[in-house]
Structure formats: structure tokens, C-alpha cells
Tab-separated table of C-alpha atoms in Angstrom:
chain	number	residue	atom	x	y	z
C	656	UNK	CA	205.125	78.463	100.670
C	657	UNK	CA	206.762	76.436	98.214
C	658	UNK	CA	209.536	77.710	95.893
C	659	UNK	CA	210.883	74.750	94.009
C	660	UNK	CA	207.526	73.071	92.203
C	661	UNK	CA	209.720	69.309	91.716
C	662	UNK	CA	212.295	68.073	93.741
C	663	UNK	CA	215.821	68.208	92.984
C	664	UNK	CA	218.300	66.167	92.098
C	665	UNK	CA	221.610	68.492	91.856
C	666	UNK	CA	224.856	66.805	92.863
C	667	UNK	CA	226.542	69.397	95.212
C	668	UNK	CA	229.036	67.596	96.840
C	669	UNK	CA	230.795	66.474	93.915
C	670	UNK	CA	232.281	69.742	93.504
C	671	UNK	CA	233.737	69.987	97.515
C	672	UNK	CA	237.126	69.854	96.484
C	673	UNK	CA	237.662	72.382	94.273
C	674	UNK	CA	235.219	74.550	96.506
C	675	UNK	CA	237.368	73.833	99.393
C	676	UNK	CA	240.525	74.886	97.578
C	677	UNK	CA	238.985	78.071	96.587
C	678	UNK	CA	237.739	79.213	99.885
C	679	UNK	CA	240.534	77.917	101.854
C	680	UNK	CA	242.969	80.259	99.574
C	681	UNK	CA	240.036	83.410	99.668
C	682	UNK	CA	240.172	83.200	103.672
C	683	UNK	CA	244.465	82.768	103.416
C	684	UNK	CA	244.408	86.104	101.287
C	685	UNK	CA	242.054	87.793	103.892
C	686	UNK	CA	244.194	86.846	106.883
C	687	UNK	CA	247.578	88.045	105.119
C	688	UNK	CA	245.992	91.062	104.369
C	689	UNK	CA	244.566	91.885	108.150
C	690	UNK	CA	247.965	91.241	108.805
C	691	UNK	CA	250.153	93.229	106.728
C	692	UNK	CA	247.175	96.041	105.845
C	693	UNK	CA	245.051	96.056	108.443
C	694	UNK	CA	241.385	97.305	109.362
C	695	UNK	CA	240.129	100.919	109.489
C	696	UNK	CA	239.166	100.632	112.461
C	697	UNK	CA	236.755	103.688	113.075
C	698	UNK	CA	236.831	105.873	116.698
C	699	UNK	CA	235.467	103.024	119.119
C	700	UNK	CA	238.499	101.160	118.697
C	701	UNK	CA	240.919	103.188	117.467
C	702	UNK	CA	240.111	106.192	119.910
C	703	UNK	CA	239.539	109.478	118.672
C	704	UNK	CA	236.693	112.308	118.080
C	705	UNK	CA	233.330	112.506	115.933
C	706	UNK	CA	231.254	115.161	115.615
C	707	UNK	CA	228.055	115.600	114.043
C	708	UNK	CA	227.341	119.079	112.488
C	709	UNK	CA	224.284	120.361	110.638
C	710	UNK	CA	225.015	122.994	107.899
C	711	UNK	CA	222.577	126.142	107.427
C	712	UNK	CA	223.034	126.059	103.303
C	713	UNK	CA	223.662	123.022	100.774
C	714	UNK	CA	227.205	121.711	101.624
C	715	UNK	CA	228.877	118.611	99.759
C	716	UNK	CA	231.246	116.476	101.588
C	717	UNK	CA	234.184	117.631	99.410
C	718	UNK	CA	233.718	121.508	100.712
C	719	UNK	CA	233.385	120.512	104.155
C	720	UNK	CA	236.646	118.520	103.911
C	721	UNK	CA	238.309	121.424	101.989
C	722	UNK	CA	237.287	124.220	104.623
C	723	UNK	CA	238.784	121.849	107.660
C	724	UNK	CA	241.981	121.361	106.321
C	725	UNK	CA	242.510	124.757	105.207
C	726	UNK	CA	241.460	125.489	108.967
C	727	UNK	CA	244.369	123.132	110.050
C	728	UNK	CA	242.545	119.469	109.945
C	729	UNK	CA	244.425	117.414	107.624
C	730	UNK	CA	243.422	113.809	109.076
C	731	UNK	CA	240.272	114.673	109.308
C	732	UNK	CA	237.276	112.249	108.130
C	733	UNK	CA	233.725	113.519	106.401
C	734	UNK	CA	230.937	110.991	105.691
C	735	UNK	CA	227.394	112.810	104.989
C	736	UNK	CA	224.282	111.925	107.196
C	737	UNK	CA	220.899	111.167	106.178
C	738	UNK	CA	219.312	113.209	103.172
C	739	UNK	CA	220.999	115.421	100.947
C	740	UNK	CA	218.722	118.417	101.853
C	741	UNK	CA	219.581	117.882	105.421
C	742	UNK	CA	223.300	119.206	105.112
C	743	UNK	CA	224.154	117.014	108.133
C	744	UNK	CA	227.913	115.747	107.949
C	745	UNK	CA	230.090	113.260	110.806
C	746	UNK	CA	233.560	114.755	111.129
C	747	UNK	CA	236.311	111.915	112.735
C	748	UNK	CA	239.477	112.123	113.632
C	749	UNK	CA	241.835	110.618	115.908
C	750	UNK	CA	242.639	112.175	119.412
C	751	UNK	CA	240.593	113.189	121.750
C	752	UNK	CA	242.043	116.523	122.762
C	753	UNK	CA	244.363	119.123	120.820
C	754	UNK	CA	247.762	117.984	122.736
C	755	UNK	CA	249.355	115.279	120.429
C	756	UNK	CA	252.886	113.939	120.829
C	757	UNK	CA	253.791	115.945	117.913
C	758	UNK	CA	252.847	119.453	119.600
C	759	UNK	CA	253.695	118.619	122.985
C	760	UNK	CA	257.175	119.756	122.228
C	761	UNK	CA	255.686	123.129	120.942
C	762	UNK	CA	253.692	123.811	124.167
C	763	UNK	CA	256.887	122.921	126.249
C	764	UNK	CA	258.765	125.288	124.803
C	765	UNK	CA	256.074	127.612	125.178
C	766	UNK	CA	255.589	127.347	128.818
C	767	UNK	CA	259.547	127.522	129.095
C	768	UNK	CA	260.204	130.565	127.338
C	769	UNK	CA	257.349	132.487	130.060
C	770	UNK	CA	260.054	132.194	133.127
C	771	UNK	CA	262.420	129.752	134.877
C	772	UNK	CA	260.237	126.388	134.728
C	773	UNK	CA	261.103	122.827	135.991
C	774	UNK	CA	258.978	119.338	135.805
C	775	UNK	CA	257.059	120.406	132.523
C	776	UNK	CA	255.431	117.261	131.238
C	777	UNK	CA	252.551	116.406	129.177
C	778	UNK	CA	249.815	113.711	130.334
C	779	UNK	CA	249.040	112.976	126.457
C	780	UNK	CA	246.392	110.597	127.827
C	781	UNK	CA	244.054	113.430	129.638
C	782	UNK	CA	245.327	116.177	127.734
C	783	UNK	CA	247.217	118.161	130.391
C	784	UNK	CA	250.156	119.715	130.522
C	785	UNK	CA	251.860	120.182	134.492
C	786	UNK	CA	254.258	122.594	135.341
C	787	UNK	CA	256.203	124.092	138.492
C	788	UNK	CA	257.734	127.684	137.997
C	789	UNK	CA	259.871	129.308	140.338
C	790	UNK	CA	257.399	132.710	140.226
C	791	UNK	CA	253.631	132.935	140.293
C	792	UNK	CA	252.401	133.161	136.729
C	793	UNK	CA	249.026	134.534	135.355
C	794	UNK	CA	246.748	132.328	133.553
C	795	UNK	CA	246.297	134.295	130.537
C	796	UNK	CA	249.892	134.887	129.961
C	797	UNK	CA	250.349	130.641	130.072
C	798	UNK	CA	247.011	130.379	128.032
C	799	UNK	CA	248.150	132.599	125.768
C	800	UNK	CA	251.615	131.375	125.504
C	801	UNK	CA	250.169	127.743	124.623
C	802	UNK	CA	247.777	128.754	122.493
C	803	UNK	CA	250.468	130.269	120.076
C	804	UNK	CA	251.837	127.072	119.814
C	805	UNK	CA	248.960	125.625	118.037
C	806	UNK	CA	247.097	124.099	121.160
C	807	UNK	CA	243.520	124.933	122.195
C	808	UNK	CA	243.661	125.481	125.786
C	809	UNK	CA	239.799	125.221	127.970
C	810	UNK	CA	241.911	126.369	131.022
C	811	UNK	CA	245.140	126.983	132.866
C	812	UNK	CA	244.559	125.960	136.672
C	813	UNK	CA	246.269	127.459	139.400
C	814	UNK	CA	247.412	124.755	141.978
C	815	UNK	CA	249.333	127.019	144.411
C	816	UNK	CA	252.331	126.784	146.138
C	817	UNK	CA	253.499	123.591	146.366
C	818	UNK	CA	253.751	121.893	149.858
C	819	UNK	CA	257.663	121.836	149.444
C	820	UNK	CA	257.840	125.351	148.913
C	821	UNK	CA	260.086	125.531	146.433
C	822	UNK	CA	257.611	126.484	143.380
C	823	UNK	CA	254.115	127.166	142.145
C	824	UNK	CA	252.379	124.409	140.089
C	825	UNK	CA	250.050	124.773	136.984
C	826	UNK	CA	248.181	122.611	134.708
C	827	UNK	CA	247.245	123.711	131.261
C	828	UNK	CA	244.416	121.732	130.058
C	829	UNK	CA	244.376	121.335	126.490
C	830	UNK	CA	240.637	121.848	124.586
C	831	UNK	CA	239.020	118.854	122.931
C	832	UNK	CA	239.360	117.846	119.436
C	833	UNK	CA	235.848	119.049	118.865
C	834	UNK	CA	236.550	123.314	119.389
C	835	UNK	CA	239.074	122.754	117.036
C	836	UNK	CA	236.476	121.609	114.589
C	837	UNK	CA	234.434	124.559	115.438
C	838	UNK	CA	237.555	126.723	114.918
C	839	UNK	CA	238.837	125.649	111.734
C	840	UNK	CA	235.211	125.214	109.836
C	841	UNK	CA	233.946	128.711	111.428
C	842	UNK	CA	237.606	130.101	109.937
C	843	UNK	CA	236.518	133.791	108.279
C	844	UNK	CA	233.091	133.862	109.266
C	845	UNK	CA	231.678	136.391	111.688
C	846	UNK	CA	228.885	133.979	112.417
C	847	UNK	CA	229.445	130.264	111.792
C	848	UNK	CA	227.059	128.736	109.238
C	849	UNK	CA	226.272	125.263	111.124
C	850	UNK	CA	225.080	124.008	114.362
C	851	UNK	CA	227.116	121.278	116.441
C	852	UNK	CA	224.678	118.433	117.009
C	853	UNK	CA	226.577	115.835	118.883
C	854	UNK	CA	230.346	115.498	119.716
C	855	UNK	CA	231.736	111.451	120.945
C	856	UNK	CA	234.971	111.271	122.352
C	857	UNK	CA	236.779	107.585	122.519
C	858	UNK	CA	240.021	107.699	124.559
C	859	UNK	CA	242.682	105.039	123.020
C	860	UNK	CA	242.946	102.561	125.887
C	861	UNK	CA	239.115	102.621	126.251
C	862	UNK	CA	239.296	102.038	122.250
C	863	UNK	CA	241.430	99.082	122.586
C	864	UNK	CA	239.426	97.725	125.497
C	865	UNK	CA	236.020	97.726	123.328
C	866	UNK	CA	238.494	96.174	120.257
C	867	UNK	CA	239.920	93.436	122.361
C	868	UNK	CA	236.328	92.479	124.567
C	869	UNK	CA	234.724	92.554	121.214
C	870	UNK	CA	237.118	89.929	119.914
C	871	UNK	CA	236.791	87.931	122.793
C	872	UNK	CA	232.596	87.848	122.598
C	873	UNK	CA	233.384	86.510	119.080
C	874	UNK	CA	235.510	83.915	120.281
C	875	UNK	CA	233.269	82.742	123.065
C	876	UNK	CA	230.027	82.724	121.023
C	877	UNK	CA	231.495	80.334	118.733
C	878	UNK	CA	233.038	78.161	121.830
C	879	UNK	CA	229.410	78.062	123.408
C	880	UNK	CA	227.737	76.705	119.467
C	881	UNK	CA	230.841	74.798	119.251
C	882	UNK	CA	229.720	72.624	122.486
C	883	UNK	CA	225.844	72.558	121.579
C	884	UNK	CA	226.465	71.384	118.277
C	885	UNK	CA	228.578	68.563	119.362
C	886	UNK	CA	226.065	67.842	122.260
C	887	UNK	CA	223.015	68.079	120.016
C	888	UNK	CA	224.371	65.705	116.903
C	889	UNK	CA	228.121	64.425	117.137
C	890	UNK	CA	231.022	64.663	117.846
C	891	UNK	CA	231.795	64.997	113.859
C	892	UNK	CA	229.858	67.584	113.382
C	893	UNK	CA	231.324	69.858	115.852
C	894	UNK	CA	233.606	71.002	113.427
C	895	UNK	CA	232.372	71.297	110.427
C	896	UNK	CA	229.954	73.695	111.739
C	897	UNK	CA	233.191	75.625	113.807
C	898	UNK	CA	234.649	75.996	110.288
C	899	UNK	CA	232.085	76.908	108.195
C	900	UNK	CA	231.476	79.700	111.377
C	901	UNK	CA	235.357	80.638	110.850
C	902	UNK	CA	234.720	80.632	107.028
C	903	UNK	CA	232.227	83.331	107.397
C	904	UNK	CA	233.485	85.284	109.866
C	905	UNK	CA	236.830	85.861	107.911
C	906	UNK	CA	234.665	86.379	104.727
C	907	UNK	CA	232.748	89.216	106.066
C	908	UNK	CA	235.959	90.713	107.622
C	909	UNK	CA	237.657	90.771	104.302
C	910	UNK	CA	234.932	92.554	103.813
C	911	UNK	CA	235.917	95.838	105.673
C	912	UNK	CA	239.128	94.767	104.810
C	913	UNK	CA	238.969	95.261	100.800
C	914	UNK	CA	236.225	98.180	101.454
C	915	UNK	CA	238.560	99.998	104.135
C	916	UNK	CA	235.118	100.626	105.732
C	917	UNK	CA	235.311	101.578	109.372
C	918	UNK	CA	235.378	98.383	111.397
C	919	UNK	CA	233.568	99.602	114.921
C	920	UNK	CA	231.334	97.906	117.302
C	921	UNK	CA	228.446	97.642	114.807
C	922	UNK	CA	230.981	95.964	112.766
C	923	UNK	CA	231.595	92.834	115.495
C	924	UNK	CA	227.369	93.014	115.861
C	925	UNK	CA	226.935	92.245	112.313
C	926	UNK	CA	229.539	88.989	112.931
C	927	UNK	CA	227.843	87.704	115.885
C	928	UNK	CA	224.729	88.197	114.025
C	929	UNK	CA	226.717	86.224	110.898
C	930	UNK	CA	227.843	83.266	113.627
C	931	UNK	CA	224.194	82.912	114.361
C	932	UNK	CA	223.012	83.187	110.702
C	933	UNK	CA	225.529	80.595	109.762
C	934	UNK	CA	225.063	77.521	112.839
C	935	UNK	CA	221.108	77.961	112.211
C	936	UNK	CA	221.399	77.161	108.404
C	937	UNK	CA	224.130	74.630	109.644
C	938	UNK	CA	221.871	72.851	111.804
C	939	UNK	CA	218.921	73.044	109.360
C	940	UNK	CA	221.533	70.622	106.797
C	941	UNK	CA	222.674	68.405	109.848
C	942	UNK	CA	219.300	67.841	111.068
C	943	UNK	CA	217.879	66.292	107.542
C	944	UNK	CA	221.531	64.303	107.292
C	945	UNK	CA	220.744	62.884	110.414
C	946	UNK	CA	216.931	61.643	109.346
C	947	UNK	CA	218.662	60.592	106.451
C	948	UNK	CA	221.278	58.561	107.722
C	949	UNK	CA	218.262	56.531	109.280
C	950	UNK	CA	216.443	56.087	106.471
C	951	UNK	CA	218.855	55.458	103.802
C	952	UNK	CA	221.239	53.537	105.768
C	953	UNK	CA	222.390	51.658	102.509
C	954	UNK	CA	223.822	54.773	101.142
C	955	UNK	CA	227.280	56.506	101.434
C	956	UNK	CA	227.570	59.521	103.327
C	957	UNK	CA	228.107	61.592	100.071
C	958	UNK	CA	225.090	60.979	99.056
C	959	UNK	CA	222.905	61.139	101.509
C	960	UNK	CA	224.612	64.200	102.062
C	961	UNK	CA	223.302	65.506	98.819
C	962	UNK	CA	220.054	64.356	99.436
C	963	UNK	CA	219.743	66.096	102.321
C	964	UNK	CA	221.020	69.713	100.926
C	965	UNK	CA	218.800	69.379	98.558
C	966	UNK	CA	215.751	68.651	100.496
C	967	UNK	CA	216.686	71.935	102.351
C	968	UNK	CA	217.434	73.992	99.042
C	969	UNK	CA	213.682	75.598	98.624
C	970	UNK	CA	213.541	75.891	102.363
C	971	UNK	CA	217.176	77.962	102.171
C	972	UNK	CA	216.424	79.484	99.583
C	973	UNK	CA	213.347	81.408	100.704
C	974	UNK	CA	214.832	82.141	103.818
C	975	UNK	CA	218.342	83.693	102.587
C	976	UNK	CA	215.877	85.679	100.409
C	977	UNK	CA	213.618	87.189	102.950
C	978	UNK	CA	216.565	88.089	104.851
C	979	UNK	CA	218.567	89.506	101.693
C	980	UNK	CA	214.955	91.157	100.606
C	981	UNK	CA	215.388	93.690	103.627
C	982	UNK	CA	218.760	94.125	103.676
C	983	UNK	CA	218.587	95.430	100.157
C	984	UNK	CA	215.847	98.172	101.688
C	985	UNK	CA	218.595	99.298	104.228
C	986	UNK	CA	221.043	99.319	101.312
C	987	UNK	CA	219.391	101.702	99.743
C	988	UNK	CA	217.973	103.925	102.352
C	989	UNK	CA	220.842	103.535	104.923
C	990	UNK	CA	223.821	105.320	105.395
C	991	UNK	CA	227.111	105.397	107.479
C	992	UNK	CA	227.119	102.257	109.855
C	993	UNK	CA	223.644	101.415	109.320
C	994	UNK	CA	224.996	101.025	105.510
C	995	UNK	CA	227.840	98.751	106.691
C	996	UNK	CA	226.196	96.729	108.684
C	997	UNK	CA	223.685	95.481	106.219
C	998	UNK	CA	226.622	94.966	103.441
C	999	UNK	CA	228.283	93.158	106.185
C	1000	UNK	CA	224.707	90.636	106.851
C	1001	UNK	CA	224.160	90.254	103.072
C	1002	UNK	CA	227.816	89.067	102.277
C	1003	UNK	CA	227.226	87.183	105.545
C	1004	UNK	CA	224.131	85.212	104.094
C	1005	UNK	CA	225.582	84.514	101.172
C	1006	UNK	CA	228.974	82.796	102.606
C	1007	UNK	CA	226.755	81.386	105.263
C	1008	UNK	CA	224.398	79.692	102.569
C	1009	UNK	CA	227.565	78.460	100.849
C	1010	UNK	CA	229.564	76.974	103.799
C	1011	UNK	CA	226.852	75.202	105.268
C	1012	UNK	CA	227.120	73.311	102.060
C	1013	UNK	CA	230.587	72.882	100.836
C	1014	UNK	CA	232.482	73.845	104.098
C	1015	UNK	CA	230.636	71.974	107.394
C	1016	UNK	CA	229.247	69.198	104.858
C	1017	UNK	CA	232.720	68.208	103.388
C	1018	UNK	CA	233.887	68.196	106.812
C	1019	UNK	CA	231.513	65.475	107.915
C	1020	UNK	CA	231.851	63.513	105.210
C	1021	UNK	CA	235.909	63.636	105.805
C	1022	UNK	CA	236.298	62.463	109.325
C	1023	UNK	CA	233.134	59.805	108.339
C	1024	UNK	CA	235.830	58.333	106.419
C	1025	UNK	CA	238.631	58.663	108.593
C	1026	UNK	CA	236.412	56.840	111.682
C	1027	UNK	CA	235.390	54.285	109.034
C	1028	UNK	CA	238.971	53.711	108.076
C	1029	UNK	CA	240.001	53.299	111.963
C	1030	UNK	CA	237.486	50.668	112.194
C	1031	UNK	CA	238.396	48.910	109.317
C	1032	UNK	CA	242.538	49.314	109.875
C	1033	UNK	CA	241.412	47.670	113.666
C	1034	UNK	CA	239.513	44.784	112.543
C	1035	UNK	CA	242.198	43.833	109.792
C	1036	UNK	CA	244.569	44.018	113.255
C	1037	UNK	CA	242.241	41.744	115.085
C	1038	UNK	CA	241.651	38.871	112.243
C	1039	UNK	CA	244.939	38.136	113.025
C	1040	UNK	CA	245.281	37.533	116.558
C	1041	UNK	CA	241.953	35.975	116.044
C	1042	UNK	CA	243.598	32.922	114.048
């Protein structure tokens, strides 16, 4: 299929420089900004709950949110699922279970007040709270006791005498962050009027393992197409294609920066696929410089360069297309992460289009002139000595 009828003559690199300035203070701004602002990072690397609930009658997201912090959930996230007429909602928050560090206290105090009490302390990680008491307690008295603190409590569990004798130890297990949920929406209502479809839990170092391997596959990927590239062409082409991968990787993160969308394991999925997207168009340009170097060897790099990228343009063009052609479907029928993702690919294409040009192609042409210069800086040395 061809897209451009003549062939064209348009004189991209020319305008490097100023492209180079531009982007290089675009991806500055983005990095300050992860710094000092930060991702939203959603549950699967921040830790916390979601839960999925399907409402009998037509609910907006605004009365769902309104109902859960009048029930108590005031950090509490609502995004709607699928169709309108579905009334299907995802509810995150952080934590996994009701004991935070802010109500341990509470439930401390609690358990204190019941009877003469030693070693209380709270395992925040698996939501328990263990205590020794000097008398045998009953379970529904401690449950009871905790719960009027503000905690949700699945069970108290009776451990027995303790092999020291000196005491009888308990553990109060706090409920998860979903029955809370359940609680606060089903606040007032004989019967509640939605069904609980799926609950995910994320604990916080599991979150920050999936946030820090996920990093690390980024980093690698790029490593290993670091290596082929440089195998497959030069050694001067190696990084112009590494930067024009770093280009668009910090492109599509300020992405989710600016949009404070939720930055999850979908979200590093849609950079590999990005790192991918980018080397192929990459490789696509260095291939036809390399022909071209052959052919035109009278030419500066610069232009064959140019003649090159735009031998390539009708091929890039209908391929960025295609690719942006059914994104735009997902656009428009997605939602939620499925949404995010494909804003993340088409952002992606379009950097990835743009770096192959005026971020791996400058690149070349720069340390073509610095080897050229060596060469001619070490023959001026050796004229000398020559004489």
C-alpha cells in the first residue's frame, strides 16, 4: 500500500537542535516532577484493597463515594466499570486490613481497659493484634471491646496458657479492608442494595516488590536492545537508539505523571511495549542509513540521514496509523486500566515516531563527527613526525 504518491524531499534534520533543546527540557520537567510529586501509584505497588461491587439500581460514582465516606471511608477511591446500565463500580483504598497505625493506639487501649494486660502489640503488617493477660478472657468481651474502637475484628483466638505460666495469650485479628466496605455502603439498609463481585488485596512489601522488579524488567529490556543494536549496526548507534528508548519512556511516564492516573503493572506493560515500539521504528531508520551510507558515499551524514527518514516516512506513517487506528477503538470503548494503557501506547507512538527521528538520528550524526574529528586531529599529529 502506498501512502505518499511522490517522494519526498523534506529536510528534517535541519531542525535537530532546537528539537533536541525542547525535548531534553520536556523530559528535565518530567523527572523533577516524579521527584518532588510523584506517581499515583495504584494498589499493586502501593499496597492496599479493591473491590469490585455491582449495584441493584442506577448509581453514579459521586453517590457511591458520598455513601462510603459518610460510612467512615474518607480515602476511599471510585472509578465506574464497564457500561453505565451495568452499575458496576471498583472501590480502592490503601491497607489491607482495618488495623492502621493510626487506630492501633485505639485498640490498645481497648484491650487494656478489659483487665491487667502486658505485651500488647500490633503486627500492622498481618493485621493482628497479640496480647497476654493475667486472667482468662472471653472472646466476645475482647471482640467487642476492639470493635468499639473502630476496628473490624474476623476473630479473637484463644492461644492458652502460655508455656511460662505466667499468663494467657490472645490474638485479635483485625477484618479486611473489604467488610468495611460492605459496612459503610450497606450503612441504614436492612438489605444491602449491591453484590460484592471481586475483592484484591496487595500487602505493601509485596507492593513494593512488584514496583521495584517492574523497574528492573525496564532496565534490563533496554540493556538487552542496547547490546543487539550495537551488535547488529555500530557501535554509534547504540546510543542513539538507548536515548531515543529513554526519551520515550520518560514521555509516557509524564504521562501518568500530569494525568495522576494510577501507575500499576499494566502501566510498566504499556512501557515495555513503548521500548519495543520505539527500537523497531529505530531500526527501520538505521537500516536505510546504513544502505545509504553505501550508496551515497559522497554525501555527509546529514544528509543521507534525511534521505533515509524520508524514504521511511510513508512506510512510518502507515504503520504509526494502524497502530493509533486501534488504539483510538480502545479509547473509546475502554475503561479503567484498559483506558490507560492505550493512552499510554498512543502517546508512546507518537514520541516513538518523533525520537527515532530527531533523538537517535541527531545522535549518530554527533559522534560521526566527533570520530571524524579524532581522525582528522590524529593525522594532523602524524604529518609532523612524518617530516
Amino acid at each position: 500500500m502506498q501512502i505518499l504518491k511522490h517522494k519526498t524531499n523534506i529536510d528534517f534534520i535541519s531542525k535537530r537542535k532546537p528539537a533536541l533543546f525542547i525535548s531534553t527540557l520536556i523530559n528535565l520537567a518530567i523527572i523533577v516532577g516524579i521527584a518532588t510529586v510523584g506517581f499515583n501509584f495504584g494498589v499493586d505497588f502501593a499496597g492496599g484493597t479493591v473491590v469490585e461491587l455491582k449495584f441493584n439500581t442506577p448509581t453514579t460514582e459521586e453517590q457511591v463515594r458520598e455513601r462510603a465516606q459518610a460510612g467512615g471511608l474518607h480515602d476511599v477511591t471510585v472509578q465506574r466499570v464497564g457500561p453505565a446500565e451495568e452499575n458496576s463500580f471498583l472501590l480502592r483504598m490503601g491497607g489491607v486490613t482495618q488495623l492502621t497505625a493510626e487506630n492501633a493506639e485505639s485498640a490498645k487501649a481497648a484491650i487494656q481497659g478489659l483487665g491487667e494486660t502486658r505485651s500488647v502489640y500490633a503486627d500492622m503488617a498481618n493485621g493482628i493484634v497479640n496480647f497476654r493477660s493475667a486472667q482468662p478472657m472471653s472472646a466476645e468481651a475482647v471482640k467487642k471491646a476492639v470493635e468499639g474502637a473502630g476496628i473490624g475484628v474476623q476473630e479473637v483466638r484463644d492461644l492458652g496458657a502460655n508455656q511460662g505460666g505466667n499468663g494467657f495469650d490472645y490474638q485479635v485479628v483485625a477484618s479486611g479492608m473489604a467488610d468495611k466496605v460492605f459496612a459503610a455502603l450497606g450503612t441504614g439498609m436492612e438489605k444491602p442494595d449491591f453484590e460484592q463481585r471481586r475483592v484484591d488485596y496487595v500487602g505493601p512489601q509485596v507492593g513494593k516488590q512488584l514496583r521495584n522488579r517492574g523497574v528492573m524488567a525496564l532496565l534490563y529490556s533496554m540493556f538487552a536492545i542496547l547490546i543487539y543494536v550495537a551488535f547488529r549496526f555500530d557501535f554509534k548507534f547504540g546510543p542513539g537508539a538507548l536515548l531515543a528508548m529513554l526519551h520515550d519512556v520518560i514521555m509516557v511516564a509524564g504521562y501518568y505523571l500530569v494525568s495522576q492516573r494510577e501507575f500499576n503493572l499494566t502501566s510498566i506493560a504499556a512501557l515495555l511495549t513503548i521500548v519495543g515500539y520505539s527500537v523497531n521504528d529505530t531500526i527501520v531508520i538505521y537500516d536505510r542509513i546504513r544502505e545509504d551510507m553505501v550508496k551515497y558515499k559522497g554525501k555527509g551524514l546529514p544528509e543521507i540521514i534525511n534521505i533515509a527518514v524520508n524514504d521511511t516516512l510513508g512506510r512510518t506513517i502507515l504503520t504509526s496509523g494502524v497502530t493509533a487506528l486501534s488504539l483510538i477503538g480502545l479509547l473509546i470503548f475502554g475503561v479503567g486500566e484498559i483506558f490507560d494503557f492505550a493512552m499510554a501506547m498512543l502517546v508512546g507512538i507518537l514520541v516513538g515516531t518523533y525520537s527515532s527521528v530527531y533523538i537517535a538520528s541527531p545522535v549518530v550524526i554527533w559522534l560521526g563527527e566527533r570520530a571524524a574529528q579524532r581522525e582528522a586531529h590524529s593525522g594532523a599529529k602524524q604529518e609532523p613526525n612524518a617530516a
